[in-house]
Tab-separated table of C-alpha atoms and ligand atoms in Angstrom:
chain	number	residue	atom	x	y	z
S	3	UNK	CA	14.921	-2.412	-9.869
S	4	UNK	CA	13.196	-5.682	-9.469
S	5	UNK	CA	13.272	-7.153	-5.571
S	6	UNK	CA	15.659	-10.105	-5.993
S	7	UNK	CA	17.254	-12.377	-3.557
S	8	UNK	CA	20.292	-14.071	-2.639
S	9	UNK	CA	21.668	-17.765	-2.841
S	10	UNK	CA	22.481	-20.035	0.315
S	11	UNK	CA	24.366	-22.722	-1.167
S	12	UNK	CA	23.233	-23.167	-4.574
S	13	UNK	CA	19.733	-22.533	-3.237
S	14	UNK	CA	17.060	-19.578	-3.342
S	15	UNK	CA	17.189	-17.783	0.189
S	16	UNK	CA	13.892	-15.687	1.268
S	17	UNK	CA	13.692	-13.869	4.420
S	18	UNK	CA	16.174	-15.981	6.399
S	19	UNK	CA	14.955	-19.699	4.568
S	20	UNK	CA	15.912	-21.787	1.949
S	21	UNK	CA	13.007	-22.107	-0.429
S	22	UNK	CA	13.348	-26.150	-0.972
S	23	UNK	CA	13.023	-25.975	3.294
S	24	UNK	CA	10.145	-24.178	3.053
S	25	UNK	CA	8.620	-26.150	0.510
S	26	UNK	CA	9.558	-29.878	1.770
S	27	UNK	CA	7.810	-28.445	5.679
S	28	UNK	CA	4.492	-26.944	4.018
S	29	UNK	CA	4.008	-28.452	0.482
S	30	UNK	CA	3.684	-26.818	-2.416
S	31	UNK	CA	1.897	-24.620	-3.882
S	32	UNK	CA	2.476	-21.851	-0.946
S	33	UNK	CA	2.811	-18.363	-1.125
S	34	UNK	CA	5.461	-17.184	1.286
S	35	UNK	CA	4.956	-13.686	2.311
S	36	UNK	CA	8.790	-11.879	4.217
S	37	UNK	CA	7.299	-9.858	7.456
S	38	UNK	CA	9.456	-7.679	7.541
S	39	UNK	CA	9.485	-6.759	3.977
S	40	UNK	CA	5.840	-5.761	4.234
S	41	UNK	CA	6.781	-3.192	7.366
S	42	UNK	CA	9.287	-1.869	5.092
S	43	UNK	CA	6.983	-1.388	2.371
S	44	UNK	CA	4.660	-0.022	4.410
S	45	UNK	CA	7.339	2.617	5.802
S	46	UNK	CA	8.105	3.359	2.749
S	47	UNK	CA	5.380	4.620	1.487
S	48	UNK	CA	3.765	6.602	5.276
S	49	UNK	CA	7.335	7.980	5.383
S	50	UNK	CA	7.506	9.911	2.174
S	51	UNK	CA	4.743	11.553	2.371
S	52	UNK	CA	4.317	12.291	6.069
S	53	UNK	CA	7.480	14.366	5.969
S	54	UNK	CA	5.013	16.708	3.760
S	55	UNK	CA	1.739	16.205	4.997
S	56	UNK	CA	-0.307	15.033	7.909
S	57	UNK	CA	-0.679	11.712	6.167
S	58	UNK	CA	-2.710	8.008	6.842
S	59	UNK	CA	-1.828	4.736	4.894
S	60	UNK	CA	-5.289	3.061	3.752
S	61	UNK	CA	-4.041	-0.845	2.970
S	62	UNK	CA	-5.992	-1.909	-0.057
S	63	UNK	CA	-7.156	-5.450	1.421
S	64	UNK	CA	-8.226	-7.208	-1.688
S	65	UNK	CA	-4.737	-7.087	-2.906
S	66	UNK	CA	-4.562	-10.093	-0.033
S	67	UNK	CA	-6.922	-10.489	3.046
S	68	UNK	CA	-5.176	-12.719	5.193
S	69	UNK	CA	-5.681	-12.316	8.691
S	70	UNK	CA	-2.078	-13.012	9.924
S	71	UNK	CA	-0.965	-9.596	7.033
S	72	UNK	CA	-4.006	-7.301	8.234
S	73	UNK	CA	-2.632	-7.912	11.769
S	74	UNK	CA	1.216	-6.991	10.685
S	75	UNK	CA	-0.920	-3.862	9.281
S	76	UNK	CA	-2.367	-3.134	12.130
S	77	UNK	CA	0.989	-2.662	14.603
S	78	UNK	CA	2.243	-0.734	11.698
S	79	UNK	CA	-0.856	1.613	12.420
S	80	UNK	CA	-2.328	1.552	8.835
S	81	UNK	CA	-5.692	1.834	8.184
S	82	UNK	CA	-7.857	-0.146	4.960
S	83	UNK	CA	-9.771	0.621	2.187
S	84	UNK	CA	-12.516	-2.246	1.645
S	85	UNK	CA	-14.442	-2.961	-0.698
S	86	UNK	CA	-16.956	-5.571	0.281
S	87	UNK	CA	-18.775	-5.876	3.552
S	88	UNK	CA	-16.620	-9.160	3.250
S	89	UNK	CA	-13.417	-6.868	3.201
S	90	UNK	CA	-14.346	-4.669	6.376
S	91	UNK	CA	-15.485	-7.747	8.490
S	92	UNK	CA	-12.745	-9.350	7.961
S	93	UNK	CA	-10.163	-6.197	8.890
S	94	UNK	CA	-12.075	-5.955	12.177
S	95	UNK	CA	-11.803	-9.162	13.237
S	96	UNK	CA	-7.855	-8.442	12.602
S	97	UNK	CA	-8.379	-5.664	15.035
S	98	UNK	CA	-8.326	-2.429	12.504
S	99	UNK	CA	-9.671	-0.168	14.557
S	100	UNK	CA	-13.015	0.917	12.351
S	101	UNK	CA	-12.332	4.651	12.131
S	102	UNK	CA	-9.472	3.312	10.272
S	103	UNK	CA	-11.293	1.695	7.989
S	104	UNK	CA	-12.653	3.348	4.144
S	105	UNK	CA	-15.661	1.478	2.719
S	106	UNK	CA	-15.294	2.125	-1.206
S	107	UNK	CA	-17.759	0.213	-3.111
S	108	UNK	CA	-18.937	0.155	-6.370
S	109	UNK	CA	-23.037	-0.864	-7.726
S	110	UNK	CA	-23.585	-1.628	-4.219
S	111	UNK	CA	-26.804	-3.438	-3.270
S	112	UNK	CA	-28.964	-1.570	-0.077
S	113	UNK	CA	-28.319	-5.081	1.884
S	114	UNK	CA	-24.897	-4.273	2.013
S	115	UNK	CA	-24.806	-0.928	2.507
S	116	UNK	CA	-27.285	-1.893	5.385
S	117	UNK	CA	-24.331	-4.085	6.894
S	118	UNK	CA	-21.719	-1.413	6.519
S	119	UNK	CA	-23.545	1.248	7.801
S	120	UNK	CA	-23.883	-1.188	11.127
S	121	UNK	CA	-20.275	-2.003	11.155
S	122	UNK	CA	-19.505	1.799	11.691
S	123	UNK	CA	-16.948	2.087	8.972
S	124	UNK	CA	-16.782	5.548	6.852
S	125	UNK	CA	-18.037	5.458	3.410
S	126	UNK	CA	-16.660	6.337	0.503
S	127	UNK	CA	-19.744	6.594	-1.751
S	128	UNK	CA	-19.536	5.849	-5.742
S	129	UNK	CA	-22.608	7.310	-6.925
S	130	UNK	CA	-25.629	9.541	-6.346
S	131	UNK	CA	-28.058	6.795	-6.383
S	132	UNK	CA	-25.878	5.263	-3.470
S	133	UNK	CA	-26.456	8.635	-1.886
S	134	UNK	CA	-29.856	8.828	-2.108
S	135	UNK	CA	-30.025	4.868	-0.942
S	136	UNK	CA	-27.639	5.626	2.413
S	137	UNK	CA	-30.141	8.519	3.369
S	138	UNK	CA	-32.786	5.903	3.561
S	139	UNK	CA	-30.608	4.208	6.214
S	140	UNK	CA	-28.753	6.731	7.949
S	141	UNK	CA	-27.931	10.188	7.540
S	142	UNK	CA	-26.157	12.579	9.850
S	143	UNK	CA	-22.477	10.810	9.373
S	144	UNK	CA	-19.476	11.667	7.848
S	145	UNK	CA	-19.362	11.055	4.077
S	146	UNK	CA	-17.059	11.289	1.110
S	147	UNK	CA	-17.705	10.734	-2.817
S	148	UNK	CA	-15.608	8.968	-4.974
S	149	UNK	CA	-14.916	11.561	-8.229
S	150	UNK	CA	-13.943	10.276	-11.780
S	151	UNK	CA	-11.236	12.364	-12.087
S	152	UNK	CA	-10.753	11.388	-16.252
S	153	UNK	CA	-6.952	10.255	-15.763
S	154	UNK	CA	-6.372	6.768	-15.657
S	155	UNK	CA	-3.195	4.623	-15.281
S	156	UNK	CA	-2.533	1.144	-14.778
S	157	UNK	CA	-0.619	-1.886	-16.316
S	158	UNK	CA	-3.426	-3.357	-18.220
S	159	UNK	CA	-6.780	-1.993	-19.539
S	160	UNK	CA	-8.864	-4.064	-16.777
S	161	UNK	CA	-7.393	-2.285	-14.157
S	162	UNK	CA	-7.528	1.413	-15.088
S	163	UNK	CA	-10.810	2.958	-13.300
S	164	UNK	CA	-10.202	6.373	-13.100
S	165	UNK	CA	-10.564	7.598	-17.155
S	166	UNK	CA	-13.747	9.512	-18.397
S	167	UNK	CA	-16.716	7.023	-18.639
S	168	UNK	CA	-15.172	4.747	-16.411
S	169	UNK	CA	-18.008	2.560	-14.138
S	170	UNK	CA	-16.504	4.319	-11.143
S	171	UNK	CA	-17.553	7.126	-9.188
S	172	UNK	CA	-19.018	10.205	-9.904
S	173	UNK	CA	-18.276	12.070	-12.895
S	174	UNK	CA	-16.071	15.187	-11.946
S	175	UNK	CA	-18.482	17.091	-14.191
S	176	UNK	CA	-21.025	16.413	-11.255
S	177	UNK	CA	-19.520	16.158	-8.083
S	178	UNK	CA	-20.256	19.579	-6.727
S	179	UNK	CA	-23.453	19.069	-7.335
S	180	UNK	CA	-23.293	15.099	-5.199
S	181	UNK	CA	-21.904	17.336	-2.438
S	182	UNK	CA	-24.731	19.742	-2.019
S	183	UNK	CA	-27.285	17.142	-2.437
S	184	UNK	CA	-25.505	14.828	0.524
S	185	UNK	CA	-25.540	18.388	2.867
S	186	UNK	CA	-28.970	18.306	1.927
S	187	UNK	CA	-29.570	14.783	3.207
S	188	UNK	CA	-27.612	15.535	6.405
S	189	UNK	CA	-24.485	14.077	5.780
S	190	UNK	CA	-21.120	15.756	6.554
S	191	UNK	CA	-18.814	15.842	3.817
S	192	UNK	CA	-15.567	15.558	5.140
S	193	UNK	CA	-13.606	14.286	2.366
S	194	UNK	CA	-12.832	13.351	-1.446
S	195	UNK	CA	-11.616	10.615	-3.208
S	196	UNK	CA	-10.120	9.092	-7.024
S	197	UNK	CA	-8.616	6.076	-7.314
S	198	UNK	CA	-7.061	6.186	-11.129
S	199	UNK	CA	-6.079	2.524	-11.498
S	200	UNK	CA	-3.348	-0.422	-10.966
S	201	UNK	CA	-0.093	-0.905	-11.176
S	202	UNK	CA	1.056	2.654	-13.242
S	203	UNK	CA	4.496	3.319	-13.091
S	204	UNK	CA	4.602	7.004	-13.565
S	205	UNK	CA	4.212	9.823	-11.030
S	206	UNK	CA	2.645	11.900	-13.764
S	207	UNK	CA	-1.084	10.646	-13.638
S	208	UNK	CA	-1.116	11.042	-10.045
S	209	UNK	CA	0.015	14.474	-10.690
S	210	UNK	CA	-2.908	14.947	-12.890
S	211	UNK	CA	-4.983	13.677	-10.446
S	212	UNK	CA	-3.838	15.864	-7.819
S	213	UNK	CA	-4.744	18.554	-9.820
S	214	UNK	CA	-8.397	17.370	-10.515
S	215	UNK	CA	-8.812	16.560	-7.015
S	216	UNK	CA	-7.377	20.337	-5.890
S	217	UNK	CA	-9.826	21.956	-8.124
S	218	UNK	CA	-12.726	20.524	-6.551
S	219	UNK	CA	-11.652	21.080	-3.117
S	220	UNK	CA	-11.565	24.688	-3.876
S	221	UNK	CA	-15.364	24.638	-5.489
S	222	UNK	CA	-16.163	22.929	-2.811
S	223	UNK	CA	-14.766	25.387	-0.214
S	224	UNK	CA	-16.347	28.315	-2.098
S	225	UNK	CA	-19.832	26.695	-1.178
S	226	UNK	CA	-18.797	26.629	1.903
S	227	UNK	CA	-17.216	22.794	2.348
S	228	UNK	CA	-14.043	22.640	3.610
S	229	UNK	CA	-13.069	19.393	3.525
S	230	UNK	CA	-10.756	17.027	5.988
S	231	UNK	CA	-9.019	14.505	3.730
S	232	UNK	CA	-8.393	14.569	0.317
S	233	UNK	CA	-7.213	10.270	-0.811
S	234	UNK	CA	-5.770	9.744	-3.730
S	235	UNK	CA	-6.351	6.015	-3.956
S	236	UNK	CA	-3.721	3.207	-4.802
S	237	UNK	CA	-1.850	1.964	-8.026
S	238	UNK	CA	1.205	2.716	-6.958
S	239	UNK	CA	3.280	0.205	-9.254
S	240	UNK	CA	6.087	-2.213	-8.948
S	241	UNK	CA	8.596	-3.738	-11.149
S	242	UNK	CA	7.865	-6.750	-12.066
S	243	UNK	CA	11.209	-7.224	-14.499
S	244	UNK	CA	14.450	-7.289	-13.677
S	245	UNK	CA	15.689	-3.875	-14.995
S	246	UNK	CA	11.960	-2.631	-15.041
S	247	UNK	CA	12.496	1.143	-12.598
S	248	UNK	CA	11.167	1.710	-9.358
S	249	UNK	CA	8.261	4.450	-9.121
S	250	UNK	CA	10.234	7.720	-7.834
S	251	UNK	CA	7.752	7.300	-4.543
S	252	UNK	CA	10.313	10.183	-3.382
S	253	UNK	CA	9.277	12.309	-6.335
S	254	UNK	CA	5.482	11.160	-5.900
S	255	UNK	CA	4.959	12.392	-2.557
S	256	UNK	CA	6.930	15.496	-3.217
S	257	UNK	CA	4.916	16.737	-6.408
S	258	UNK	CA	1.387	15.461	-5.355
S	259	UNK	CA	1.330	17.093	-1.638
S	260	UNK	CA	3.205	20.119	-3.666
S	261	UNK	CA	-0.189	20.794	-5.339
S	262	UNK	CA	-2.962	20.304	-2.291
S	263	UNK	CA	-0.285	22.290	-0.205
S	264	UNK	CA	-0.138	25.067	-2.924
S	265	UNK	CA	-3.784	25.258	-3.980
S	266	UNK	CA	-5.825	24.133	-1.458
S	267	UNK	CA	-6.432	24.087	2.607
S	268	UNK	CA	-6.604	20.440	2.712
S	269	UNK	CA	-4.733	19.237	5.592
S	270	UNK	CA	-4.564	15.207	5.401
S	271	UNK	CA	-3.701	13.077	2.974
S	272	UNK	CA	-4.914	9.311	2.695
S	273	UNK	CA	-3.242	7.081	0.314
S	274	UNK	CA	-4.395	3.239	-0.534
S	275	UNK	CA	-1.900	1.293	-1.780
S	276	UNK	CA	-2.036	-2.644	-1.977
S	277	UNK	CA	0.384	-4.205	-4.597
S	278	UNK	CA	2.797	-1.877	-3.027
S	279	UNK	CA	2.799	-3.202	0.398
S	280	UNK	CA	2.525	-6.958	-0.407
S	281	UNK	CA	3.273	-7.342	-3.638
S	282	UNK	CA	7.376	-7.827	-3.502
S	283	UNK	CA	7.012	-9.201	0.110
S	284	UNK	CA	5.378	-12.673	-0.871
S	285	UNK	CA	6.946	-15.130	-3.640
S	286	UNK	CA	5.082	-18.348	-5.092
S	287	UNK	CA	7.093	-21.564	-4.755
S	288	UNK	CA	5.575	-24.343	-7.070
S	289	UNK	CA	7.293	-27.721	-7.503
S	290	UNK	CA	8.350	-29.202	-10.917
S	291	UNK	CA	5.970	-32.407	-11.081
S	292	UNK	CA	6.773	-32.704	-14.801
S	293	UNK	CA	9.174	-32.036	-17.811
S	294	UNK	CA	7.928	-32.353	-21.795
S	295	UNK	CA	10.141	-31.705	-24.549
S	296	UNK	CA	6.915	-31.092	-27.087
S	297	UNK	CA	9.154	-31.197	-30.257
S	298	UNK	CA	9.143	-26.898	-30.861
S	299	UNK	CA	8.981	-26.370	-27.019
S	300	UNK	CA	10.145	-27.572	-23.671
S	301	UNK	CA	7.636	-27.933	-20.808
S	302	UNK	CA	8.236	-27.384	-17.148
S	303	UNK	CA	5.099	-28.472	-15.553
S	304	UNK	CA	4.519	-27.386	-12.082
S	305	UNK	CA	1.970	-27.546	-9.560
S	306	UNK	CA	0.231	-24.294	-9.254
S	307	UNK	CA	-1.925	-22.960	-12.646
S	308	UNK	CA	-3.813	-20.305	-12.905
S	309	UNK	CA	-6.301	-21.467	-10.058
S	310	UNK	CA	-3.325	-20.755	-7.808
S	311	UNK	CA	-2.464	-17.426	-9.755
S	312	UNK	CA	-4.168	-15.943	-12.655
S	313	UNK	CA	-2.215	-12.902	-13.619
S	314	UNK	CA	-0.565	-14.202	-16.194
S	315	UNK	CA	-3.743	-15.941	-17.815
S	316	UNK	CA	-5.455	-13.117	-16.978
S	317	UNK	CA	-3.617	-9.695	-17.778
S	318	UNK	CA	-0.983	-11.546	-19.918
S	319	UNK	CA	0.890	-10.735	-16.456
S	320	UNK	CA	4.618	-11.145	-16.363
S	321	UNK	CA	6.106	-12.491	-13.286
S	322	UNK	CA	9.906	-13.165	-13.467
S	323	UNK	CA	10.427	-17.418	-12.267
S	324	UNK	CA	13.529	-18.932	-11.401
S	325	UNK	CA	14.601	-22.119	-9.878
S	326	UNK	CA	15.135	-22.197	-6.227
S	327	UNK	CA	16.721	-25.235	-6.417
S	328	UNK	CA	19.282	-24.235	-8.708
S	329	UNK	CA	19.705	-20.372	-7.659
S	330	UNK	CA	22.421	-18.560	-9.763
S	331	UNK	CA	22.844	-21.622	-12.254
S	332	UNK	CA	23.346	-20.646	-15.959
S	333	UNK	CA	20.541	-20.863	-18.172
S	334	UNK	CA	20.666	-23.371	-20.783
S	335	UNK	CA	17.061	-24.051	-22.365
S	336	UNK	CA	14.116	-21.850	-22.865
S	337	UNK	CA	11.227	-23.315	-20.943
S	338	UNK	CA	7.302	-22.878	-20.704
S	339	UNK	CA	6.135	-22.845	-17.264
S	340	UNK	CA	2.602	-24.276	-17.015
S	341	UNK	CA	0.311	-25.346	-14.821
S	342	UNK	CA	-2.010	-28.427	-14.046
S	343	UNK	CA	-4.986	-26.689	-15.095
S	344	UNK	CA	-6.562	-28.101	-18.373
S	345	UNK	CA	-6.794	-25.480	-20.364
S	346	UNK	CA	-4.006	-23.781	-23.052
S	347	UNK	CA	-4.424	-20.748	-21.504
S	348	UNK	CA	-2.783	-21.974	-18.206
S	349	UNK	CA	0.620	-20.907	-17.934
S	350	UNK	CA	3.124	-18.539	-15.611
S	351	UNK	CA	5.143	-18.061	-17.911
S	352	UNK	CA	6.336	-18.114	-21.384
S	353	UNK	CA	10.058	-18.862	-22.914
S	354	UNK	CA	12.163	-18.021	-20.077
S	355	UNK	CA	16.068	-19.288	-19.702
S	356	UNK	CA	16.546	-21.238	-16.770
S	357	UNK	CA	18.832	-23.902	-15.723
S	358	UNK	CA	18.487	-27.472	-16.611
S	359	UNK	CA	14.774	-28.136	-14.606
S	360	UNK	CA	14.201	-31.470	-12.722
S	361	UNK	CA	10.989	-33.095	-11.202
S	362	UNK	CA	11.278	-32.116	-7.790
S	363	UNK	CA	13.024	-28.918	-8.266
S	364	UNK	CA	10.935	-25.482	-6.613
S	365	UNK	CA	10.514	-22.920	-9.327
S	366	UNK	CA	9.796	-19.430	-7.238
S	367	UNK	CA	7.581	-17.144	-8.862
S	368	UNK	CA	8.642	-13.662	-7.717
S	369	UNK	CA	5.754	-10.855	-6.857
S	370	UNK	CA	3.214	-12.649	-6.243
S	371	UNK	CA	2.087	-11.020	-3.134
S	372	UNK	CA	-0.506	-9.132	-4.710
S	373	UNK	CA	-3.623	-10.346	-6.341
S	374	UNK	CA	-2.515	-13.703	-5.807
S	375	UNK	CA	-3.889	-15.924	-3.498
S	376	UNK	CA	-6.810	-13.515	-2.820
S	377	UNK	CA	-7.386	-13.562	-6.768
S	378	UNK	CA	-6.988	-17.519	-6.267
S	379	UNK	CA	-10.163	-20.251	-7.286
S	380	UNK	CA	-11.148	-24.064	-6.791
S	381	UNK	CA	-11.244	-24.395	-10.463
S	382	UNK	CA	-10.688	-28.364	-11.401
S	383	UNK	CA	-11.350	-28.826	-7.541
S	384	UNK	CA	-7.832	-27.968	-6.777
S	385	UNK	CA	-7.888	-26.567	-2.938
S	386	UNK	CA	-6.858	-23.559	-2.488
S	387	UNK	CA	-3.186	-23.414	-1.382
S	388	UNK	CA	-0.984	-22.921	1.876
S	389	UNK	CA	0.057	-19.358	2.973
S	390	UNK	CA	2.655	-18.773	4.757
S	391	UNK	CA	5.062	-16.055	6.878
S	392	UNK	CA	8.638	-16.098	7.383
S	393	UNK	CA	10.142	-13.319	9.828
S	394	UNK	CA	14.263	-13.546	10.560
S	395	UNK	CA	14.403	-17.386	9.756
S	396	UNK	CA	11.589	-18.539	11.025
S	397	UNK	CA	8.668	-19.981	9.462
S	398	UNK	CA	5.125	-20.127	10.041
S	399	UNK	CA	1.870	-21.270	8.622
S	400	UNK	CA	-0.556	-18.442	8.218
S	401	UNK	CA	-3.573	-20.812	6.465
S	402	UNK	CA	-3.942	-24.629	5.884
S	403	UNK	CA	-4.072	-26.138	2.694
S	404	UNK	CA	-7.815	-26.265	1.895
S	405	UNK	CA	-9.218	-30.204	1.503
S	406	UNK	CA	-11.025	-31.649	-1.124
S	407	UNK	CA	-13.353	-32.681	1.310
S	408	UNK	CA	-13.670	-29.186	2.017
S	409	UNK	CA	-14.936	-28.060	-1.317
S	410	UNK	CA	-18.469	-29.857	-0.388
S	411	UNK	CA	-19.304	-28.341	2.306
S	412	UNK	CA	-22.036	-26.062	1.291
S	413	UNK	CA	-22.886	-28.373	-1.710
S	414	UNK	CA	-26.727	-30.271	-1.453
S	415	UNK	CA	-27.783	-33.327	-3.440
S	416	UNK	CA	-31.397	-33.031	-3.252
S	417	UNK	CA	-32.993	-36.612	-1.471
S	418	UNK	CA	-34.614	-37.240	-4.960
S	419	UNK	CA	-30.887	-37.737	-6.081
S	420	UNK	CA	-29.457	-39.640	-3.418
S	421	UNK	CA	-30.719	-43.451	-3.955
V	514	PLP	C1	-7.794	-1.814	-5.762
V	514	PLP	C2	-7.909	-0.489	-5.140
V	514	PLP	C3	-6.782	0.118	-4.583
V	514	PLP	C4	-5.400	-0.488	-4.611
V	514	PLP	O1	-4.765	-0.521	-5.839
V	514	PLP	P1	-3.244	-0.989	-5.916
V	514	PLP	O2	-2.886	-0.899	-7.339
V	514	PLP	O3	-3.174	-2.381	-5.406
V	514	PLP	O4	-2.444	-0.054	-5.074
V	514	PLP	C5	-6.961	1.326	-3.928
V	514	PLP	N1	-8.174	1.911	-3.855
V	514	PLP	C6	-9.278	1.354	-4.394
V	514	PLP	C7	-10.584	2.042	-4.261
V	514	PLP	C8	-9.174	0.146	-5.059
V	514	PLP	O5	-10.279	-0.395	-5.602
């Protein structure tokens, strides 16, 4: 089931806080990320499969990068999988300890691979020109490849990489071959790697994969690599409606380190999950600025579009909205929710029954922890928005509200242009 939350008189509560409190102390748009919802997450996941395998929890970063999460991260003892240079400087100046930390690129440019090598992060490399390109820098350290495994799963065809002809990794049909080439080189292979896609909601794909990933292992053994970790990626997925199940994460762990267990002498697992971490633990609260009754449609008009989150304009996202203000009210209307963008396509959400909506009211937008405000843009030079954390009823802010002024920073008007 859905994460949902309960009502403090008449009013949306969210990790010890009235929403409208929240939003009259920090403006709106924010995203509000609950601590100690992404510990529990976090637990979740490390604990169901440890009690099978010896097992490390890679946080996917991008799914959000903010310093004040990567540090909650870090006392939980998880590791991250970056993938920018951007990515790992920014998880070790959180204090991720860098042996923790997977580099996972894709069409990576020698600069950067120049930058990671010096950061002395592992690599997780995507290709055998990215091979050959590392050698030129530095051989003799631990490597892994990322293999196309040909199963994919996600909740929207932009976000499922691990199919047959996908742009990432190399093809399984290859990836002996990768291996013997990087011993070559000098490298050490010490582990493998698929990442199938985003947001899939069924543990069969990643049984699939497991099976892929087992049959390598053993080809690889028989020429003599036996390899350390074996990481099956991310995209675990998370309900995003109401009555929409849970992934069986019980089930998962059980039937994927079943099949290294049974087939192979692979002793740790690594497992990346972002959306599952963060995505439940942070909600977007938006103020009503505006209400339209356009004839065939009624209008509430808030303040965040899809600069402030572009899932829905994006992936035709759903994210389930309701009115803090008026928590638990009956609907009575069917309302757009859209945004201050100025385009058609800006919207959260389409047709949804809420209570009668007021300027000033705060609409919550639920799940919108991940590939939110890292996914977030200065489109129509709108700053970027507030984050912040809320642990046991208290509340802190965890980034300023960007300035206008701000946006011109590295902007230059040439001298020619200036009189
Ligand atoms: C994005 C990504 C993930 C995380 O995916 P989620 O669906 O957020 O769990 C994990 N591994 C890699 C390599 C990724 O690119």
């Amino acid at each position: 089931m859905m994460r949902d939350f309960s009502s403090d008189e008449g009013i949306m509560s969210f990790g010890g806080m009235k929403v409208t409190e929240i939003a009259d102390r920090f403006g709106t748009p924010c995203y509000v990320t609950d601590e100690q919802r992404v510990r529990e997450n976090y637990r979740n996941v490390y604990n169901a499969f440890s009690q099978y395998m010896d097992t490390e929890i890679h946080y996917a970063c991008k799914a959000n990068t903010n310093l004040a999460i990567l540090s909650i991260l870090r006392q939980e003892g998880s590791g991250i999988d970056a993938v920018s240079i951007g990515e790992v400087k920014t998880c070790l100046k959180a204090g991720i300890p860098k042996e923790k930390i997977m580099y996972t690129g894709v069409n990576v440019s020698d600069q950067e691979l120049k930058e990671v090598v010096e950061s002395g992060v592992m690599i997780n490399l995507d290709s055998l020109s990215e091979l050959e390109r590392l050698a030129r820098i530095k051989t003799g350290i631990p490597v892994s490849f990322r293999v196309t495994p040909g199963v994919g799963s996600g909740h929207g065809d932009k976000v499922i990489t691990g199919n047959k002809g996908a742009k990432f990794g190399v093809p399984k049909e290859r990836i002996v071959e990768a291996y013997l080439r990087a011993q070559d080189l000098g490298f050490i292979p010490t582990g493998i790697h698929a990442h199938i896609g985003s947001g899939g909601q069924s543990v069969e794909p990643f049984i699939d994969e497991a099976s892929v990933l087992a049959e390598i292992i053993n080809q690889l053994s028989d020429a003599g690599m036996d390899l350390e970790f074996v990481d099956i990626g991310g995209g675990i997925g998370v309900p995003y409606k109401p009555n929409e199940e849970e992934m069986d994460l019980q089930e998962m762990a059980c039937e994927v380190t079943d099949v290294f267990q049974q087939e192979t002498d692979v002793k740790k697992i690594i497992l990346e999950p972002g959306r599952y971490i963060i995505c439940d633990a942070t909600i977007l609260l938006t103020r009503c600025v505006d209400v339209k009754d356009a004839v065939t449609k009624k209008y509430i008009g808030v303040d965040a579009g899809f600069n402030t989150l572009i899932r829905p304009a994006m992936y035709d996202s759903f994210h389930y909205i309701q009115n803090g203000s008026r928590f638990g009210k009956a609907g009575v209307a069917r309302y757009d929710i859209a945004g201050p963008i100025c385009e058609t396509g800006d919207y959260l959400g389409h047709d949804r029954v809420l209570p009668d909506t007021q300027e000033g009211d705060v609409m919550v937008v639920y799940n919108a922890g991940a590939y939110g405000f890292s996914m977030s843009s200065n489109y129509n030079s709108r700053p970027l928005c507030a984050e912040v954390l809320v642990n046991n009823g208290e509340a802190e802010l965890i980034r300023e509200r960007e300035t206008v002024e701000e946006q011109w920073r590295h902007q230059i008007v040439p001298g020619r242009l200036q009189d």
